[in-house]
Short mmCIF file of C-alpha atoms (C1' of nucleotides) in Angstrom, two decimals:
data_model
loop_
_atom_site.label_atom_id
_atom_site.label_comp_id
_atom_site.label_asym_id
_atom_site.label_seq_id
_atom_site.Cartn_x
_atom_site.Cartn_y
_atom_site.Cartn_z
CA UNK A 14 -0.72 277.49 -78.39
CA UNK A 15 -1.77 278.57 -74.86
CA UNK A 16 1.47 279.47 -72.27
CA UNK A 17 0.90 280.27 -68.34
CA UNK A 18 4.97 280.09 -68.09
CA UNK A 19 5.00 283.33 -65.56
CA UNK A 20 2.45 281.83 -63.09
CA UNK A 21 3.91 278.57 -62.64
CA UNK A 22 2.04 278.13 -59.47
CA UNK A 23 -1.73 277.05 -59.65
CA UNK A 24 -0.52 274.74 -56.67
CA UNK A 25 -2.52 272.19 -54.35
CA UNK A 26 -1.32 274.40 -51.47
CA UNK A 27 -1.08 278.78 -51.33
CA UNK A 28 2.24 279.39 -49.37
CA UNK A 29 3.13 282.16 -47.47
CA UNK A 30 5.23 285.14 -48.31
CA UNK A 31 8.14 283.93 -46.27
CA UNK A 32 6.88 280.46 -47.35
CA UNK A 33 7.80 281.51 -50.84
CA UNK A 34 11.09 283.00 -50.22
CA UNK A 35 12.17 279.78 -47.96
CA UNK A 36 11.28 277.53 -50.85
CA UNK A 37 12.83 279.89 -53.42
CA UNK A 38 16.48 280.37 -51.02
CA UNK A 39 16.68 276.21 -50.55
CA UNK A 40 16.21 275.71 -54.26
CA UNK A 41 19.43 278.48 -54.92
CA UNK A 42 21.15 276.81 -52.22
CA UNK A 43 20.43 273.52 -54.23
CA UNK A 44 21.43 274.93 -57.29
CA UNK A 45 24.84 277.04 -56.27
CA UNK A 46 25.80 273.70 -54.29
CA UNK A 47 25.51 271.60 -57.28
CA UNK A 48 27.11 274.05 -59.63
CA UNK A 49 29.91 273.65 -57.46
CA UNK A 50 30.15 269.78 -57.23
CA UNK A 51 27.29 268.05 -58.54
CA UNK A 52 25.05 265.40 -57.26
CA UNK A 53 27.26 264.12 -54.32
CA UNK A 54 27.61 268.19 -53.23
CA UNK A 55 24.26 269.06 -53.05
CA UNK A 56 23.96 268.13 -49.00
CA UNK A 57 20.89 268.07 -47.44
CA UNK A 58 22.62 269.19 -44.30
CA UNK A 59 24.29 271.52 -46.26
CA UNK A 60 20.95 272.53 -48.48
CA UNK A 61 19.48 273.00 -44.96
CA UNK A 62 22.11 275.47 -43.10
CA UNK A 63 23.20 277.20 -46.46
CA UNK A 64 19.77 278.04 -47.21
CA UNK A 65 19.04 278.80 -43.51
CA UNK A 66 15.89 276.56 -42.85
CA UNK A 67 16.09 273.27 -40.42
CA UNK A 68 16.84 269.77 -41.77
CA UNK A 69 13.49 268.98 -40.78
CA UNK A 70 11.72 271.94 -42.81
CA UNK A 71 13.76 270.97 -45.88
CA UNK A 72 11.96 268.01 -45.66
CA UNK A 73 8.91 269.29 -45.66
CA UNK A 74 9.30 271.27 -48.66
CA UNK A 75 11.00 268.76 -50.53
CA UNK A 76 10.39 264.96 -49.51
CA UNK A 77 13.90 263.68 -50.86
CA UNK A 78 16.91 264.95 -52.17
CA UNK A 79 15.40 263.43 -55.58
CA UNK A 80 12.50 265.79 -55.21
CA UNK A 81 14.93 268.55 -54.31
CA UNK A 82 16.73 268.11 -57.12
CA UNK A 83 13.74 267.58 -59.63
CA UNK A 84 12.82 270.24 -58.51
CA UNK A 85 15.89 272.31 -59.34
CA UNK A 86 15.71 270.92 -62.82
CA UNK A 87 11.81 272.09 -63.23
CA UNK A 88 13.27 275.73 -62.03
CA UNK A 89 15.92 275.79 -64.92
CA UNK A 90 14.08 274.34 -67.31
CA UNK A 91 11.72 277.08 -67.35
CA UNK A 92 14.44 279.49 -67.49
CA UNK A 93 15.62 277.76 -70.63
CA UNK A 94 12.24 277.32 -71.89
CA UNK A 95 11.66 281.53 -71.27
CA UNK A 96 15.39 282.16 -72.98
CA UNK A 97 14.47 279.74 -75.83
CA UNK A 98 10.78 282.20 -76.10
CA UNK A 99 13.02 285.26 -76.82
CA UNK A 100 15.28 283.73 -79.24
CA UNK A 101 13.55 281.22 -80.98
CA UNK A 102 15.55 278.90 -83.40
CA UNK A 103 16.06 279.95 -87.14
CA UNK A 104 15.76 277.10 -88.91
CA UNK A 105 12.45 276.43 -91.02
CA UNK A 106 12.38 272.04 -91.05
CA UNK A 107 10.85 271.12 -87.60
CA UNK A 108 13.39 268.65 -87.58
CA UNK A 109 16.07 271.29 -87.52
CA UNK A 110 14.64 273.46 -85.14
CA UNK A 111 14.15 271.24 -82.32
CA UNK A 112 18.09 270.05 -83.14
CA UNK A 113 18.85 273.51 -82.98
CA UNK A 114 17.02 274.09 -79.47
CA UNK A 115 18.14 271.14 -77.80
CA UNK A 116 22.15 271.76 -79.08
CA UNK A 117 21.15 275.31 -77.72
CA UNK A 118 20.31 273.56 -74.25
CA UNK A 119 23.49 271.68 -74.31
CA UNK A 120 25.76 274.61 -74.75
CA UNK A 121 23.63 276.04 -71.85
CA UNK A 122 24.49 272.83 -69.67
CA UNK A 123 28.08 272.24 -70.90
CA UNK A 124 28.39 275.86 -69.06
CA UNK A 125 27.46 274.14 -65.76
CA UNK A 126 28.16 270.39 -66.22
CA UNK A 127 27.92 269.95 -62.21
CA UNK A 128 24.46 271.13 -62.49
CA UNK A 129 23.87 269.33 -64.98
CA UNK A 130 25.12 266.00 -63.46
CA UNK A 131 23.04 266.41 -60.34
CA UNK A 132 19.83 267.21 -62.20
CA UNK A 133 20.02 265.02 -64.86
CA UNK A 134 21.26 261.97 -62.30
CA UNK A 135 18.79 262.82 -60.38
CA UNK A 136 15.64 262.60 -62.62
CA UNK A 137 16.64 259.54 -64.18
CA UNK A 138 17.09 257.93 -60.94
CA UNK A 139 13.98 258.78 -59.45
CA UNK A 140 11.51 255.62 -58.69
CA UNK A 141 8.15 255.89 -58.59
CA UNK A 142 7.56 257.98 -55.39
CA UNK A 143 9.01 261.33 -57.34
CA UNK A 144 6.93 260.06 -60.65
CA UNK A 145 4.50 263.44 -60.46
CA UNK A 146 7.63 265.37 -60.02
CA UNK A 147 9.50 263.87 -62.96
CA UNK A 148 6.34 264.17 -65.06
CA UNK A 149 6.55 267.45 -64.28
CA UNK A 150 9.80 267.72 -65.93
CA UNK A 151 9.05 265.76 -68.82
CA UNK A 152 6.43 267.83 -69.46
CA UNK A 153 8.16 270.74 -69.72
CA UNK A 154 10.62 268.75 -72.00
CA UNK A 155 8.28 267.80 -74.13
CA UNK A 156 6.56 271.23 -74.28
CA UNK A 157 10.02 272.71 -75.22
CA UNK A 158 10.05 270.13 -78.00
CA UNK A 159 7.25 270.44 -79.53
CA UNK A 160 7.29 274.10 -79.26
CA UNK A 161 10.13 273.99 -81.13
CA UNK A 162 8.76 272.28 -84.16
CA UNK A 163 6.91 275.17 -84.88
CA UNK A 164 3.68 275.98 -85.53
CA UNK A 165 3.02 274.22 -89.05
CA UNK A 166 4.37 270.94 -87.52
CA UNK A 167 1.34 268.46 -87.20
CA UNK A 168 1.44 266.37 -83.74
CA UNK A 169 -0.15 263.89 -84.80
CA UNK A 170 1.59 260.70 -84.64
CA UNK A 171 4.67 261.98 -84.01
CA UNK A 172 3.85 261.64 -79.99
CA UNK A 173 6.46 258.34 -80.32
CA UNK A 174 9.28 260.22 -82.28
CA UNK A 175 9.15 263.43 -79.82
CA UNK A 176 9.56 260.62 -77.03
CA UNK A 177 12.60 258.83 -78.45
CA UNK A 178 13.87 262.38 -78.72
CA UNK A 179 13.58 263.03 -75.17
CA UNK A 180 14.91 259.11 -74.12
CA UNK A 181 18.25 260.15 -76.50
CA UNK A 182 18.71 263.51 -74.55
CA UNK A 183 18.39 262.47 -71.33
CA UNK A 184 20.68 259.16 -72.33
CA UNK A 185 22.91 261.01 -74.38
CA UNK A 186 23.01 263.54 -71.53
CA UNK A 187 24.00 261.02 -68.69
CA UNK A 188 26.59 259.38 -71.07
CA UNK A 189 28.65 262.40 -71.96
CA UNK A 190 28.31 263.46 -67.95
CA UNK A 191 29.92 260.53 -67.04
CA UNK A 192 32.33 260.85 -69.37
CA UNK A 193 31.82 257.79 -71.42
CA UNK A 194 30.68 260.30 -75.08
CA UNK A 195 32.35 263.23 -76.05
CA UNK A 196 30.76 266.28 -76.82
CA UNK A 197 30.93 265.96 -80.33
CA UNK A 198 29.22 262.30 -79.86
CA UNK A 199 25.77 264.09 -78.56
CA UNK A 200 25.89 266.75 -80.97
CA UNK A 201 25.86 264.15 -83.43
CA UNK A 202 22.91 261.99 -81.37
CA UNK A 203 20.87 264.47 -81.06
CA UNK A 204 21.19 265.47 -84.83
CA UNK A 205 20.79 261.94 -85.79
CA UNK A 206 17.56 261.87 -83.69
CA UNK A 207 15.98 264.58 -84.51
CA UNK A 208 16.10 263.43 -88.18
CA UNK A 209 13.14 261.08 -87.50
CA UNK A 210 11.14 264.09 -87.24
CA UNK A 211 11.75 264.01 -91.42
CA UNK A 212 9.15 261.99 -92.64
CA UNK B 20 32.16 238.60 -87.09
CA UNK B 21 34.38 237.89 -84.65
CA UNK B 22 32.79 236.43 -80.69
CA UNK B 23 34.82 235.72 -78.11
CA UNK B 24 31.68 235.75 -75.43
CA UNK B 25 32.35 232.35 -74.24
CA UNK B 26 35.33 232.78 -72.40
CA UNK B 27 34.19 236.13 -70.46
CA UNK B 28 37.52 237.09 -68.61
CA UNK B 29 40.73 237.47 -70.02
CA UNK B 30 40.66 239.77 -66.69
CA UNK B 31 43.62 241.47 -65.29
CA UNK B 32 43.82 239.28 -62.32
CA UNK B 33 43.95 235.26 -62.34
CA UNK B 34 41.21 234.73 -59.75
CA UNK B 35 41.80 230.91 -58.10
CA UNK B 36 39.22 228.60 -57.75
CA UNK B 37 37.69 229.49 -54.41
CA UNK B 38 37.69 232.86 -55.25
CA UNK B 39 35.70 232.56 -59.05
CA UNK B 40 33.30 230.70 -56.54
CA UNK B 41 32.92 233.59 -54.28
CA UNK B 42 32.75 235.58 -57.24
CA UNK B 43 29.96 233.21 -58.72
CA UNK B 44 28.17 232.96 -54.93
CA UNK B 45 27.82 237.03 -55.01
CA UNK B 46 26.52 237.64 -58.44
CA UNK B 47 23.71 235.26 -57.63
CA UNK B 48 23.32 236.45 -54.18
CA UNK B 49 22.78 240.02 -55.94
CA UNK B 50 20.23 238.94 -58.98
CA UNK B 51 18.09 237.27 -56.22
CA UNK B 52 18.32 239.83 -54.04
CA UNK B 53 17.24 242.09 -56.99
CA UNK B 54 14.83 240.09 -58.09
CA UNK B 55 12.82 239.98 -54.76
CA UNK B 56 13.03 244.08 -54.09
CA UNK B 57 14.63 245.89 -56.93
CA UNK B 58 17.51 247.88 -56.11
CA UNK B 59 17.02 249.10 -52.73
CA UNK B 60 16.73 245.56 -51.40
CA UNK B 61 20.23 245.06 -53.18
CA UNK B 62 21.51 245.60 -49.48
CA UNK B 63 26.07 245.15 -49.47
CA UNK B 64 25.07 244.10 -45.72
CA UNK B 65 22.78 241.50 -47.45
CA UNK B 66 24.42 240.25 -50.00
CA UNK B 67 27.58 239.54 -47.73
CA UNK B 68 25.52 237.68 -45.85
CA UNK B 69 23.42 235.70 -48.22
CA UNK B 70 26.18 235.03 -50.09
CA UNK B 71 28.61 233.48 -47.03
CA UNK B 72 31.09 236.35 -47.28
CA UNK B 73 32.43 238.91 -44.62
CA UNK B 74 31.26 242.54 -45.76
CA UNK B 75 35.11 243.52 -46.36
CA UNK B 76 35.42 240.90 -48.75
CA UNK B 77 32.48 242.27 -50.79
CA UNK B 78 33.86 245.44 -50.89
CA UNK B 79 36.86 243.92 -52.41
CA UNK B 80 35.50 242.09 -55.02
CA UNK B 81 33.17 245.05 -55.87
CA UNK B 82 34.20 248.41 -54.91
CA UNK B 83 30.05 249.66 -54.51
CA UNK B 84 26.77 248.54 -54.78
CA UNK B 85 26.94 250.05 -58.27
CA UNK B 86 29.87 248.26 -59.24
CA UNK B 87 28.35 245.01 -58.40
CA UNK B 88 24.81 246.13 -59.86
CA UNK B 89 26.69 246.56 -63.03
CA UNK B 90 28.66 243.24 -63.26
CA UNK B 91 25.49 241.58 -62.61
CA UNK B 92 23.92 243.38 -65.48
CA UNK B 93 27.28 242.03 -67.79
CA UNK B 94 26.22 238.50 -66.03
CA UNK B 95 22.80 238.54 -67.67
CA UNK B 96 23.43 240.28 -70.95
CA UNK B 97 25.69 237.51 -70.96
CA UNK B 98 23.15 235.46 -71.03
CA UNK B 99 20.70 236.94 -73.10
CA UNK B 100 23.63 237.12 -75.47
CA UNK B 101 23.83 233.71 -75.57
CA UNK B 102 20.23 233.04 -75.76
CA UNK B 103 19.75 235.25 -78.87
CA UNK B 104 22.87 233.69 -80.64
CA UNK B 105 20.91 230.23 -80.75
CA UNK B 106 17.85 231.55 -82.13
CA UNK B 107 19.02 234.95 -84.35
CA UNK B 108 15.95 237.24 -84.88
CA UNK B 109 13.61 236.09 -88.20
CA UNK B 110 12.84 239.57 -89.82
CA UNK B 111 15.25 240.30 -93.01
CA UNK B 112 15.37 244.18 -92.79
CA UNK B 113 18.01 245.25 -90.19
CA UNK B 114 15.55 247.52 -88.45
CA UNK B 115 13.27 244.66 -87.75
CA UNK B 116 15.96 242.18 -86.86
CA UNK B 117 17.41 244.85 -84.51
CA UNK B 118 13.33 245.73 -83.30
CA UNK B 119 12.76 242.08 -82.75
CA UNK B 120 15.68 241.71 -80.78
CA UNK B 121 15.52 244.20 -78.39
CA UNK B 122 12.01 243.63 -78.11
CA UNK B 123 12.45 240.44 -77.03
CA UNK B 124 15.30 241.48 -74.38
CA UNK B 125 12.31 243.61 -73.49
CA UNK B 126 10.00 240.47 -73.12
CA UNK B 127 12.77 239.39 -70.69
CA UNK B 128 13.01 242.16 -68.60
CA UNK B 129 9.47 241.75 -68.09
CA UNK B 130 9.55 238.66 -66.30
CA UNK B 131 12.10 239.86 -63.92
CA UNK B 132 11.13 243.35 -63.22
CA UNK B 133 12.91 244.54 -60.39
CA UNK B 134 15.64 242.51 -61.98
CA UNK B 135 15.21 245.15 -64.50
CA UNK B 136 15.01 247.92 -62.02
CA UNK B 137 17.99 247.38 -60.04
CA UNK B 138 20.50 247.00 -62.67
CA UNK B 139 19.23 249.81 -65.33
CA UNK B 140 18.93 252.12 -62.67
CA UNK B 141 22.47 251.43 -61.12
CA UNK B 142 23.98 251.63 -64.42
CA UNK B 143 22.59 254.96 -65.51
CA UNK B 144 23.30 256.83 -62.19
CA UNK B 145 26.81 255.31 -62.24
CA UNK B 146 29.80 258.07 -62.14
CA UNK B 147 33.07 258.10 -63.56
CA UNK B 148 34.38 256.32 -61.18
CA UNK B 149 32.26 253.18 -62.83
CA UNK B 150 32.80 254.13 -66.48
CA UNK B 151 34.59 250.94 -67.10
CA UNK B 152 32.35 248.25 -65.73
CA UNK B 153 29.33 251.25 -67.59
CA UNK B 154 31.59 250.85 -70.56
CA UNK B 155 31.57 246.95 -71.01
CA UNK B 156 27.81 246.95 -70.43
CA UNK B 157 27.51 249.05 -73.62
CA UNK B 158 30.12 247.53 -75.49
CA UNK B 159 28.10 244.31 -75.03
CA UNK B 160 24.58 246.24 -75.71
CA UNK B 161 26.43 247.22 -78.96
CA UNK B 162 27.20 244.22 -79.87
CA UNK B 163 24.24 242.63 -79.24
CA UNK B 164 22.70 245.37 -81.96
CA UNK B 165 25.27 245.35 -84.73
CA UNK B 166 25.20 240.90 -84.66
CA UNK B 167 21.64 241.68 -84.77
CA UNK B 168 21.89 243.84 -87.57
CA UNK B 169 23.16 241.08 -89.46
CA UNK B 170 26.22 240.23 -91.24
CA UNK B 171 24.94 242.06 -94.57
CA UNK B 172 24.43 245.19 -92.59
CA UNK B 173 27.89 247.63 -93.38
CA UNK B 174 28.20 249.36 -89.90
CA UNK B 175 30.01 252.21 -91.91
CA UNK B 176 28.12 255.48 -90.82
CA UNK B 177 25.51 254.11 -88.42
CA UNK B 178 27.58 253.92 -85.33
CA UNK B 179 25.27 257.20 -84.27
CA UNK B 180 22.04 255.28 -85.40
CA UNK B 181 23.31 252.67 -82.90
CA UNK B 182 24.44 254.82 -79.93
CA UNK B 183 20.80 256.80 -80.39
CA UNK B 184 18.62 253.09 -80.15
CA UNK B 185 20.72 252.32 -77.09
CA UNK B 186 20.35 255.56 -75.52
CA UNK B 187 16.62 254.93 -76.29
CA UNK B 188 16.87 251.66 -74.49
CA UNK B 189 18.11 252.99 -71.79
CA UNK B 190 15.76 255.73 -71.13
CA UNK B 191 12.47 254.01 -72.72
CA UNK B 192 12.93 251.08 -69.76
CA UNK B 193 13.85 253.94 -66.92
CA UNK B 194 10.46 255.49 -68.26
CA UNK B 195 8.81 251.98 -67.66
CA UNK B 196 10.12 250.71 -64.32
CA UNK B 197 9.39 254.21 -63.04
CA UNK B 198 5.75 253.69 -63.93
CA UNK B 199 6.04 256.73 -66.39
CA UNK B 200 5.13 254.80 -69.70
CA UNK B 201 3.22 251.97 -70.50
CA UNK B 202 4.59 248.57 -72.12
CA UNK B 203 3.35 249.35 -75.17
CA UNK B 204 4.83 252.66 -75.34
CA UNK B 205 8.53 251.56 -74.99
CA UNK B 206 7.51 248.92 -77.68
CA UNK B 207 6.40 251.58 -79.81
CA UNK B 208 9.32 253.53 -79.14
CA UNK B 209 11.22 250.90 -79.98
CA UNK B 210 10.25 250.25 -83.21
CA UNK B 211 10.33 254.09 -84.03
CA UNK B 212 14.15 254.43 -83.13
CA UNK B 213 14.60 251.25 -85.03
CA UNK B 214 13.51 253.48 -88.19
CA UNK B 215 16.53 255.32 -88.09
CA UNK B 216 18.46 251.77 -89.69
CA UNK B 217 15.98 252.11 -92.81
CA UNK B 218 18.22 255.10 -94.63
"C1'" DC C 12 57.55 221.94 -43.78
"C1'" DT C 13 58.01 226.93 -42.93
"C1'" DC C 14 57.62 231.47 -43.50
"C1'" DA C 15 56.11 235.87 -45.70
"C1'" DA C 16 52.62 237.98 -48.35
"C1'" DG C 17 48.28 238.25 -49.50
"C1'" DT C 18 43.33 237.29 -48.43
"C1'" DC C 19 39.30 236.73 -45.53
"C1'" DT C 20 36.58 237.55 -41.30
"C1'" DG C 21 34.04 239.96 -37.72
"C1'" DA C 22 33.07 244.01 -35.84
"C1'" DA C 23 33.24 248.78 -35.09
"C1'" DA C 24 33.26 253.38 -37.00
"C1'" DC C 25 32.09 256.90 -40.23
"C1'" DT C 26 29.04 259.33 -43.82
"C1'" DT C 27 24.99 261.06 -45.59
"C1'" DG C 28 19.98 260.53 -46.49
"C1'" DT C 29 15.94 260.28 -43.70
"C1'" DT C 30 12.89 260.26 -39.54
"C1'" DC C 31 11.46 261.71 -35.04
"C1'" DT C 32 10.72 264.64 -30.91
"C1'" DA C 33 10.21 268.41 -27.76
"C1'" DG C 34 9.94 272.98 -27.48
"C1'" DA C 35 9.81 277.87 -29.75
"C1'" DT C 36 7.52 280.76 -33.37
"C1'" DT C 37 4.09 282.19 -36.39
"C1'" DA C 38 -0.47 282.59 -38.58
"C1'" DG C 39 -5.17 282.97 -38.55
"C1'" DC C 40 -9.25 284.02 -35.81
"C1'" DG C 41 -12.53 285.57 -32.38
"C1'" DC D 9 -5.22 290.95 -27.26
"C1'" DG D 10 -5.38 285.86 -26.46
"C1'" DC D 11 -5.95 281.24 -28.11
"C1'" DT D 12 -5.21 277.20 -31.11
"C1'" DA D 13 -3.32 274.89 -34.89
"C1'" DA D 14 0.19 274.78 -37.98
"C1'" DT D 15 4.91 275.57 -38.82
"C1'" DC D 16 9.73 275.94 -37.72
"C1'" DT D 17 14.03 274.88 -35.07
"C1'" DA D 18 17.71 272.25 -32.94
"C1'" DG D 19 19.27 268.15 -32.30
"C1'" DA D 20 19.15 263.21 -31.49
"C1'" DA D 21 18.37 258.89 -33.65
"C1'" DC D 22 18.15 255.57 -37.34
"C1'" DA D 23 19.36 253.24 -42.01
"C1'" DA D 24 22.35 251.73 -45.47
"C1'" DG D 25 26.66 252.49 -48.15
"C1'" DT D 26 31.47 252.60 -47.24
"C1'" DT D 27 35.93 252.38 -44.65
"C1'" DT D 28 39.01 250.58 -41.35
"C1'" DC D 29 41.45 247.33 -38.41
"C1'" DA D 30 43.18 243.47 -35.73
"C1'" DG D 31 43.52 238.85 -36.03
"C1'" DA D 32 42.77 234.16 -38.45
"C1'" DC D 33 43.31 231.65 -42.68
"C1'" DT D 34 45.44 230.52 -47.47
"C1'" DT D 35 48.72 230.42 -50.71
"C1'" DG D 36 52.94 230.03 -52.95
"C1'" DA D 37 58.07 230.13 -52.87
"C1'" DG D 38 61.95 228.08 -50.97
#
DNA sequence: CTCAAGTCTGAAACTTGTTCTAGATTAGCG
DNA sequence: CGCTAATCTAGAACAAGTTTCAGACTTGAG
């Protein structure tokens, strides 16, 4: 399996140096802002000054506060999906493995539920105008996923399966954030998920 | 199996006549609202107006636009509800009785689609402070499942099973009004987290 | 019927996401 | 260096959700 994780940036447009470290300080801002109150913290105003870049430049790097935060999530995710490369799970049924990754996630997100409530909110309530953006993040869901199944797990028509795995995270996700599952609740979803992988 | 779903409110508060008409006048006011622009044109401004009531008033029958995006989604599960109790799904196996149920609801959605779209979306991004209204929208989802399941179904250890297909509702139709997945996808996905009821 | 409490109305104000504008800065180029 | 286009800044302006308030209307108890 081919990985260009460390150059995530083949992008439409080449930015600057100081282009790079603007975009780079407004999605910390985003992040530190959210760890510290979730969705309704993260500000563009606030984004904007704590970041040190105009309200009207944060706009141009990020079209909505949707993108903003999609874009937050794509950030982590990668630094999950680089942890997860270094420490990959023991198990030996695919099935297990990818129930072990994705409990591994959650412990990583129960460490910084207001993140996690502002990204997670965010991406499922993007409409179509953020669709690329969310793809994006799917993507990398889905890469995690299926990286996780191992190598000796065939994709074949398991493309459904590895989607109603991602529907019950994000779900599962949203429903403990809001306080209406415990934590116990998703551990057991995602377990009982990840069992259609056994067939 | 018990049903108490034609008397809807054994609410806290005894509303008076004028006021269940008020009630009645916003709900409807909201679902064709919806159902012309999805759930930005769900305007509280709007639906004050269309629905010959003074914007305070709104606000007091329905503390946000989520609120009331989520009582109207009760409204019309309502209704589905009763729709499916006249004609029950055909299929023996619970997995295809619970398939061709939701598949159906599915159907339905797809007339209606920014019906759809304004009320899924409103009740996944709800917060805490709408886990009650978020709450009886599952507990009626729920029991739209299990009566599906039929009454030969024992509900003993599958109350996971169940929280995992709704989760997969959920997300599968946020996938599809986002433009994200295809119909036949989320009917595929269906019918895959229906599986998990064949153990 | 009469009064007090609760409800409804109309309108203004406030909040936060988003857009717009005029001028300052920067980047790339000859 | 000097020019031009793109970018950035500060700040006003706008949109829609939400709150607030004074006054009119209803309701229910006596």
């Amino acid at each position: 399996m081919g990985h260009m994780s460390t150059d995530p940036k083949p992008s439409p447009l080449p930015l600057t140096e100081r282009q790079e470290a603007r975009r780079r300080r407004i999605l910390d801002a985003s992040t530190r802002l959210a760890c510290g109150g979730g969705f309704d913290a993260v500000q563009m105003r606030e984004v904007a000054e704590s970041s040190g870049v105009a309200l009207g430049t944060l706009y141009r790097y990020f079209p909505s506060k949707i993108h903003l935060l999609a874009a937050t999530m794509q950030d982590q995710l990668g630094q999950l999906h680089e942890a997860l490369r270094k420490r990959p799970p023991a198990a030996t049924a695919p099935s297990e493995r990818v129930a072990e990754t994705l409990l591994r996630a959650f412990r990583a997100l129960q460490r910084e539920p207001l993140l996690a409530d502002a990204m997670v909110r965010a991406v499922i309530f993007a409409d179509r105008s953020v669709s690329a953006e969310v793809d994006a993040v799917s993507r990398l869901t889905t890469t995690i996923i299926v990286d996780a199944m191992g190598p000796g797990a065939e994709t074949g028509n398991r493309e459904s399966a590895v989607r109603v795995i991602e529907h019950t995270w994000h779900a599962a996700l949203v429903t403990w954030l809001s306080g209406r599952a415990t934590v116990g609740q998703v551990t057991e979803d995602i377990r009982t998920v990840c069992g259609l992988l056994d067939r």
